[in-house]
PDB file of C-alpha atoms and ligand atoms in Angstrom:
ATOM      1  CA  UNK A   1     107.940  79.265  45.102  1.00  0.00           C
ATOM      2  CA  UNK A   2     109.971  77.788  47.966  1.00  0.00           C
ATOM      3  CA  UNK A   3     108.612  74.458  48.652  1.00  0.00           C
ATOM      4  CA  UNK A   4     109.084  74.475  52.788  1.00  0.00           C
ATOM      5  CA  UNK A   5     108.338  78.066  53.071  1.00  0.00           C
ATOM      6  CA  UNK A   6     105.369  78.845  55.352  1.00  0.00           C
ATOM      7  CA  UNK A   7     103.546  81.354  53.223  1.00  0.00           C
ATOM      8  CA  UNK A   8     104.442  79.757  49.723  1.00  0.00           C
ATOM      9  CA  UNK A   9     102.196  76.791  51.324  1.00  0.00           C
ATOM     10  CA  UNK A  10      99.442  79.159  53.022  1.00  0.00           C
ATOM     11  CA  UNK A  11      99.662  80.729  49.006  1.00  0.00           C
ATOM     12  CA  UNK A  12      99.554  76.989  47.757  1.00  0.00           C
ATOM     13  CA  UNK A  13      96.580  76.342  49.886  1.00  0.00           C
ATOM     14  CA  UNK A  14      98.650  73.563  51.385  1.00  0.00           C
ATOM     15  CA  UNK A  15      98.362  74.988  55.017  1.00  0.00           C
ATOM     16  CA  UNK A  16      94.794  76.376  56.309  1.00  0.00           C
ATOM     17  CA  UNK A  17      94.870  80.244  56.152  1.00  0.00           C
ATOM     18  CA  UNK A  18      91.658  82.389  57.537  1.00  0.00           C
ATOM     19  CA  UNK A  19      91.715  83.459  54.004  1.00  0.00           C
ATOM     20  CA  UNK A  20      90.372  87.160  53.747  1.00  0.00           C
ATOM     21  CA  UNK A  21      91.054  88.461  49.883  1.00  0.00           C
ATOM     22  CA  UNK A  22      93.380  87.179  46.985  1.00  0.00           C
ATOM     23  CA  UNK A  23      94.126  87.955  43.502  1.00  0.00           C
ATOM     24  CA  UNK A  24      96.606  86.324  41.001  1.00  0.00           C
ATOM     25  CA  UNK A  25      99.161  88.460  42.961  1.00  0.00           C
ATOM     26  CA  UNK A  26      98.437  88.706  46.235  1.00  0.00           C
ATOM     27  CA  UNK A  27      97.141  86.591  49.370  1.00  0.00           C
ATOM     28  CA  UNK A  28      95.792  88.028  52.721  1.00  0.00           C
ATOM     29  CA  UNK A  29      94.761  86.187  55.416  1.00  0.00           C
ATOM     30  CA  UNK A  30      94.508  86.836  59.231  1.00  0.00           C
ATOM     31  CA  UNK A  31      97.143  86.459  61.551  1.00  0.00           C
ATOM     32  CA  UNK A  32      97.407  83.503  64.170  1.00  0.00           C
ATOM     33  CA  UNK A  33      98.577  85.585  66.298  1.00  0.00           C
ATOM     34  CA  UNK A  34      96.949  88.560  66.411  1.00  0.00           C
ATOM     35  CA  UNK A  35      98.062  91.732  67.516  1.00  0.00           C
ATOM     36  CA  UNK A  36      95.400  93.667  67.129  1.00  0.00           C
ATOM     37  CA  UNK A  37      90.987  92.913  66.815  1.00  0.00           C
ATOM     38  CA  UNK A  38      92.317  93.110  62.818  1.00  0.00           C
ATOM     39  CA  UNK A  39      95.754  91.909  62.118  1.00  0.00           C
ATOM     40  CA  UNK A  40      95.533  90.338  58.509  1.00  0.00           C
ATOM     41  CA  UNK A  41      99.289  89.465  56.529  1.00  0.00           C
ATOM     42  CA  UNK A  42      99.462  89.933  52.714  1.00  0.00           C
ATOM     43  CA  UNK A  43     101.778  88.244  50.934  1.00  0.00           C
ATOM     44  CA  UNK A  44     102.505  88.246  47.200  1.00  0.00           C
ATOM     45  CA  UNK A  45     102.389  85.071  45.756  1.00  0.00           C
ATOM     46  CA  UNK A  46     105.958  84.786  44.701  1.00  0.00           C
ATOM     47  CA  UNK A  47     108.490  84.655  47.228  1.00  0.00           C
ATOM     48  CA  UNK A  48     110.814  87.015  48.338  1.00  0.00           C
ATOM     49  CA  UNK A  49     112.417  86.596  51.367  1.00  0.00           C
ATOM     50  CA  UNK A  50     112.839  90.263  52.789  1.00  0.00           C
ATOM     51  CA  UNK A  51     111.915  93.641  51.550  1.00  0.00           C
ATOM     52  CA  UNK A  52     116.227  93.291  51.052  1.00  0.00           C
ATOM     53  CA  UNK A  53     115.825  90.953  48.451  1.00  0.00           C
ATOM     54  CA  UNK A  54     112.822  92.644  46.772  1.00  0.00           C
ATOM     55  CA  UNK A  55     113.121  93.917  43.556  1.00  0.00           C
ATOM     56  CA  UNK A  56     109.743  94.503  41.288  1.00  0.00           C
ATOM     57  CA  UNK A  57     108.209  98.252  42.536  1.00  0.00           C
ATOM     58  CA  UNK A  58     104.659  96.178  41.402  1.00  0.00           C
ATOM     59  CA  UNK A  59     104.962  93.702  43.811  1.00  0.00           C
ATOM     60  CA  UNK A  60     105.610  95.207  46.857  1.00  0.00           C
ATOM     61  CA  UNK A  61     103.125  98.022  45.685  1.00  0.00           C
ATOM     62  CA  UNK A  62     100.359  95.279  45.776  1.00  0.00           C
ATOM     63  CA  UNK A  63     100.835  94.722  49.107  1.00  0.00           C
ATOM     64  CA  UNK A  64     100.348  98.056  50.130  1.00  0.00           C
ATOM     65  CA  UNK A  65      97.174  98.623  47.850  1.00  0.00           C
ATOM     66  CA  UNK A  66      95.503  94.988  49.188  1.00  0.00           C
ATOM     67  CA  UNK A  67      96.043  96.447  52.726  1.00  0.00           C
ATOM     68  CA  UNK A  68      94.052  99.716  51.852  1.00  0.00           C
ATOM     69  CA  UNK A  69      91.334  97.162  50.225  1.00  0.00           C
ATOM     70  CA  UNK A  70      91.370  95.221  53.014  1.00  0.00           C
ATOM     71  CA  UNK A  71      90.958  98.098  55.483  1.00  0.00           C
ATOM     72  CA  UNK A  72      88.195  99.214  53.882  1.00  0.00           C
ATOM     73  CA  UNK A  73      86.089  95.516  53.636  1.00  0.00           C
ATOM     74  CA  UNK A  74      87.355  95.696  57.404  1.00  0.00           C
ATOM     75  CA  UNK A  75      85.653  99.037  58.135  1.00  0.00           C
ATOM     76  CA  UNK A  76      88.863 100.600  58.821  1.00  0.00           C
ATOM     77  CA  UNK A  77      89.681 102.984  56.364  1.00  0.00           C
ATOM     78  CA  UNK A  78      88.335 106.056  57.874  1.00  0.00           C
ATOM     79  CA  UNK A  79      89.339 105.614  61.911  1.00  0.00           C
ATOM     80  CA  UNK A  80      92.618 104.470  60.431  1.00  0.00           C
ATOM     81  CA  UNK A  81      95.091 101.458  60.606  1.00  0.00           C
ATOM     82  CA  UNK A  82      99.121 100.751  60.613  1.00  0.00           C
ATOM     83  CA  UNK A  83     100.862  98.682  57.546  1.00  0.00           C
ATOM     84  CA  UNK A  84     104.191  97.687  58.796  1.00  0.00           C
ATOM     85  CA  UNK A  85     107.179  95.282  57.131  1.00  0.00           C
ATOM     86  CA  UNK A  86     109.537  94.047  59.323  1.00  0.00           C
ATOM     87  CA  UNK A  87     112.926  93.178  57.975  1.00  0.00           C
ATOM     88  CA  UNK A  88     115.127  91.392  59.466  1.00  0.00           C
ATOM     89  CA  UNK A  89     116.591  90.651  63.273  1.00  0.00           C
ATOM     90  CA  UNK A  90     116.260  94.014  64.790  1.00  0.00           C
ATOM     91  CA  UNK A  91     112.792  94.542  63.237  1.00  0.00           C
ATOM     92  CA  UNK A  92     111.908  90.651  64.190  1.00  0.00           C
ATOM     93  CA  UNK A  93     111.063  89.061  60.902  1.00  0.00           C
ATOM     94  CA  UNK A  94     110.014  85.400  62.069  1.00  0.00           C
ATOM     95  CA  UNK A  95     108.791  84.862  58.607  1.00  0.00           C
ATOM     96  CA  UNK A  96     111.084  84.935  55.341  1.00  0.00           C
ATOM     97  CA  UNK A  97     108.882  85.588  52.826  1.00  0.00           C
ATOM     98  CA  UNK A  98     108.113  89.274  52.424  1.00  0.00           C
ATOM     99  CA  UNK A  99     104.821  90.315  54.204  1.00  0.00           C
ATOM    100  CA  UNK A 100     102.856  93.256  54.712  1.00  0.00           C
ATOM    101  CA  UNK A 101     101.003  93.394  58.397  1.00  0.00           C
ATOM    102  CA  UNK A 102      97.925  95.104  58.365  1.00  0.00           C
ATOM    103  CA  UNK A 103      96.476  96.018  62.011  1.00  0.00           C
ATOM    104  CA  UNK A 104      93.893  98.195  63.361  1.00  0.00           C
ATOM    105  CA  UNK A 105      90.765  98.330  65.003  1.00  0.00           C
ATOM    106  CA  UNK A 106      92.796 100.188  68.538  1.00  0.00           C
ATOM    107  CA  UNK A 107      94.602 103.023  68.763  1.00  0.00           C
ATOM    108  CA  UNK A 108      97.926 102.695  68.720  1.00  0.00           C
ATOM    109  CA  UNK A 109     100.802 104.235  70.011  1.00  0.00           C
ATOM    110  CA  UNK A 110     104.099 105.496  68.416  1.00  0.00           C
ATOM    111  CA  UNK A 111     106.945 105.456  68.046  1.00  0.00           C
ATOM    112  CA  UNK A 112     106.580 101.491  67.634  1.00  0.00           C
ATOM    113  CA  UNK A 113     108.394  99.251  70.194  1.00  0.00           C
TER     114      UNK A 113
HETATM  115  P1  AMP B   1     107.037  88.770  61.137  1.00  0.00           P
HETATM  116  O1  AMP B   1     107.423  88.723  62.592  1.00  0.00           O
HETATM  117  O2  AMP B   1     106.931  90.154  60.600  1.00  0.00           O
HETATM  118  O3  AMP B   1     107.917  87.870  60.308  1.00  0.00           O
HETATM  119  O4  AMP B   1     105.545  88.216  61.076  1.00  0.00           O
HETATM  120  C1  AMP B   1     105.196  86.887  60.845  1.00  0.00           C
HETATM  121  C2  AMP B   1     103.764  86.768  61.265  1.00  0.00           C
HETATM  122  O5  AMP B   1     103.231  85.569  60.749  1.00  0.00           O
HETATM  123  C3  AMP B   1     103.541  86.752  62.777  1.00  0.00           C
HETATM  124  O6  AMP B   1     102.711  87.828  63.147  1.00  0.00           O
HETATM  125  C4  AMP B   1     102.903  85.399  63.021  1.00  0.00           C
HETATM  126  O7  AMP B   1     101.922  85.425  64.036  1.00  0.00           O
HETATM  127  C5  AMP B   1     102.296  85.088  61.677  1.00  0.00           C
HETATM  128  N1  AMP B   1     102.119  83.671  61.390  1.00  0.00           N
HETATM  129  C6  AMP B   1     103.004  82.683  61.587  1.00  0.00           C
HETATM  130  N2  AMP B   1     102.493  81.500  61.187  1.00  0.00           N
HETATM  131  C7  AMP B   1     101.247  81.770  60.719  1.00  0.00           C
HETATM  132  C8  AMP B   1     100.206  80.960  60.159  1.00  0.00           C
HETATM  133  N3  AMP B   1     100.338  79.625  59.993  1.00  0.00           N
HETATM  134  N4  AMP B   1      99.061  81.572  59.809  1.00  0.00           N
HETATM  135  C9  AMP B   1      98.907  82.914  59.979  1.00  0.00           C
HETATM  136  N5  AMP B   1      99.856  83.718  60.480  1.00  0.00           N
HETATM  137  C10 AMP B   1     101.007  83.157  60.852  1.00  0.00           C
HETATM  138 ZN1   ZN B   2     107.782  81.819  50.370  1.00  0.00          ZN
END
């Protein structure tokens, strides 16, 4: 835990999240600035700063299976939906501790911009 990290506190409940599932692992909670009518970030609750740092295939395998959980509570599973990490500058990570977007509910386009 990093104790002025963003999402450490949102995991913390410290900071107000729009809270959406959680486990012992895992946190996901819609984005303030959505992107899409569903844009939810899941986190794990330990923190990693970048998928560079990452390390533990569990971890970062959460993420991915909390999305397809979450796409499915979200009616999304069958029209389809995007999971995307960004790492680093040229992928504009504004957040450094690892995150999984989640984001559907439009059709979008690719490649990404
Ligand atoms: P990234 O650019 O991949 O690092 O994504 C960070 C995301 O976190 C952005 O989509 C932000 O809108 C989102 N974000 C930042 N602060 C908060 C917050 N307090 N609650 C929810 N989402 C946030
Ligand atoms: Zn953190």
């Amino acid at each position: 835990m990093a104790d002025d990290c963003l999402f450490c506190r949102i995991a913390r409940d410290e900071i107000p999240a729009k809270i959406v599932a959680s486990d012992e692992h895992v946190v996901a909670f819609r984005d303030i600035n959505p992107q899409a009518p569903t844009h939810v970030v899941i986190i794990p609750r330990a923190h990693i700063p970048s998928l560079n740092e990452a390390d533990d295939a569990a971890t970062i395998g959460r993420l991915s299976l909390m999305a397809a959980k979450v796409a499915r509570m979200e009616g999304l599973a069958e029209r389809g939906y995007r999971t995307v990490v960004n790492t680093n500058a040229d992928a504009a990570q504004t957040v450094f501790h690892v995150h999984l977007h989640l984001l559907g509910g439009r059709a979008m386009g690719w490649p990404p911009g």
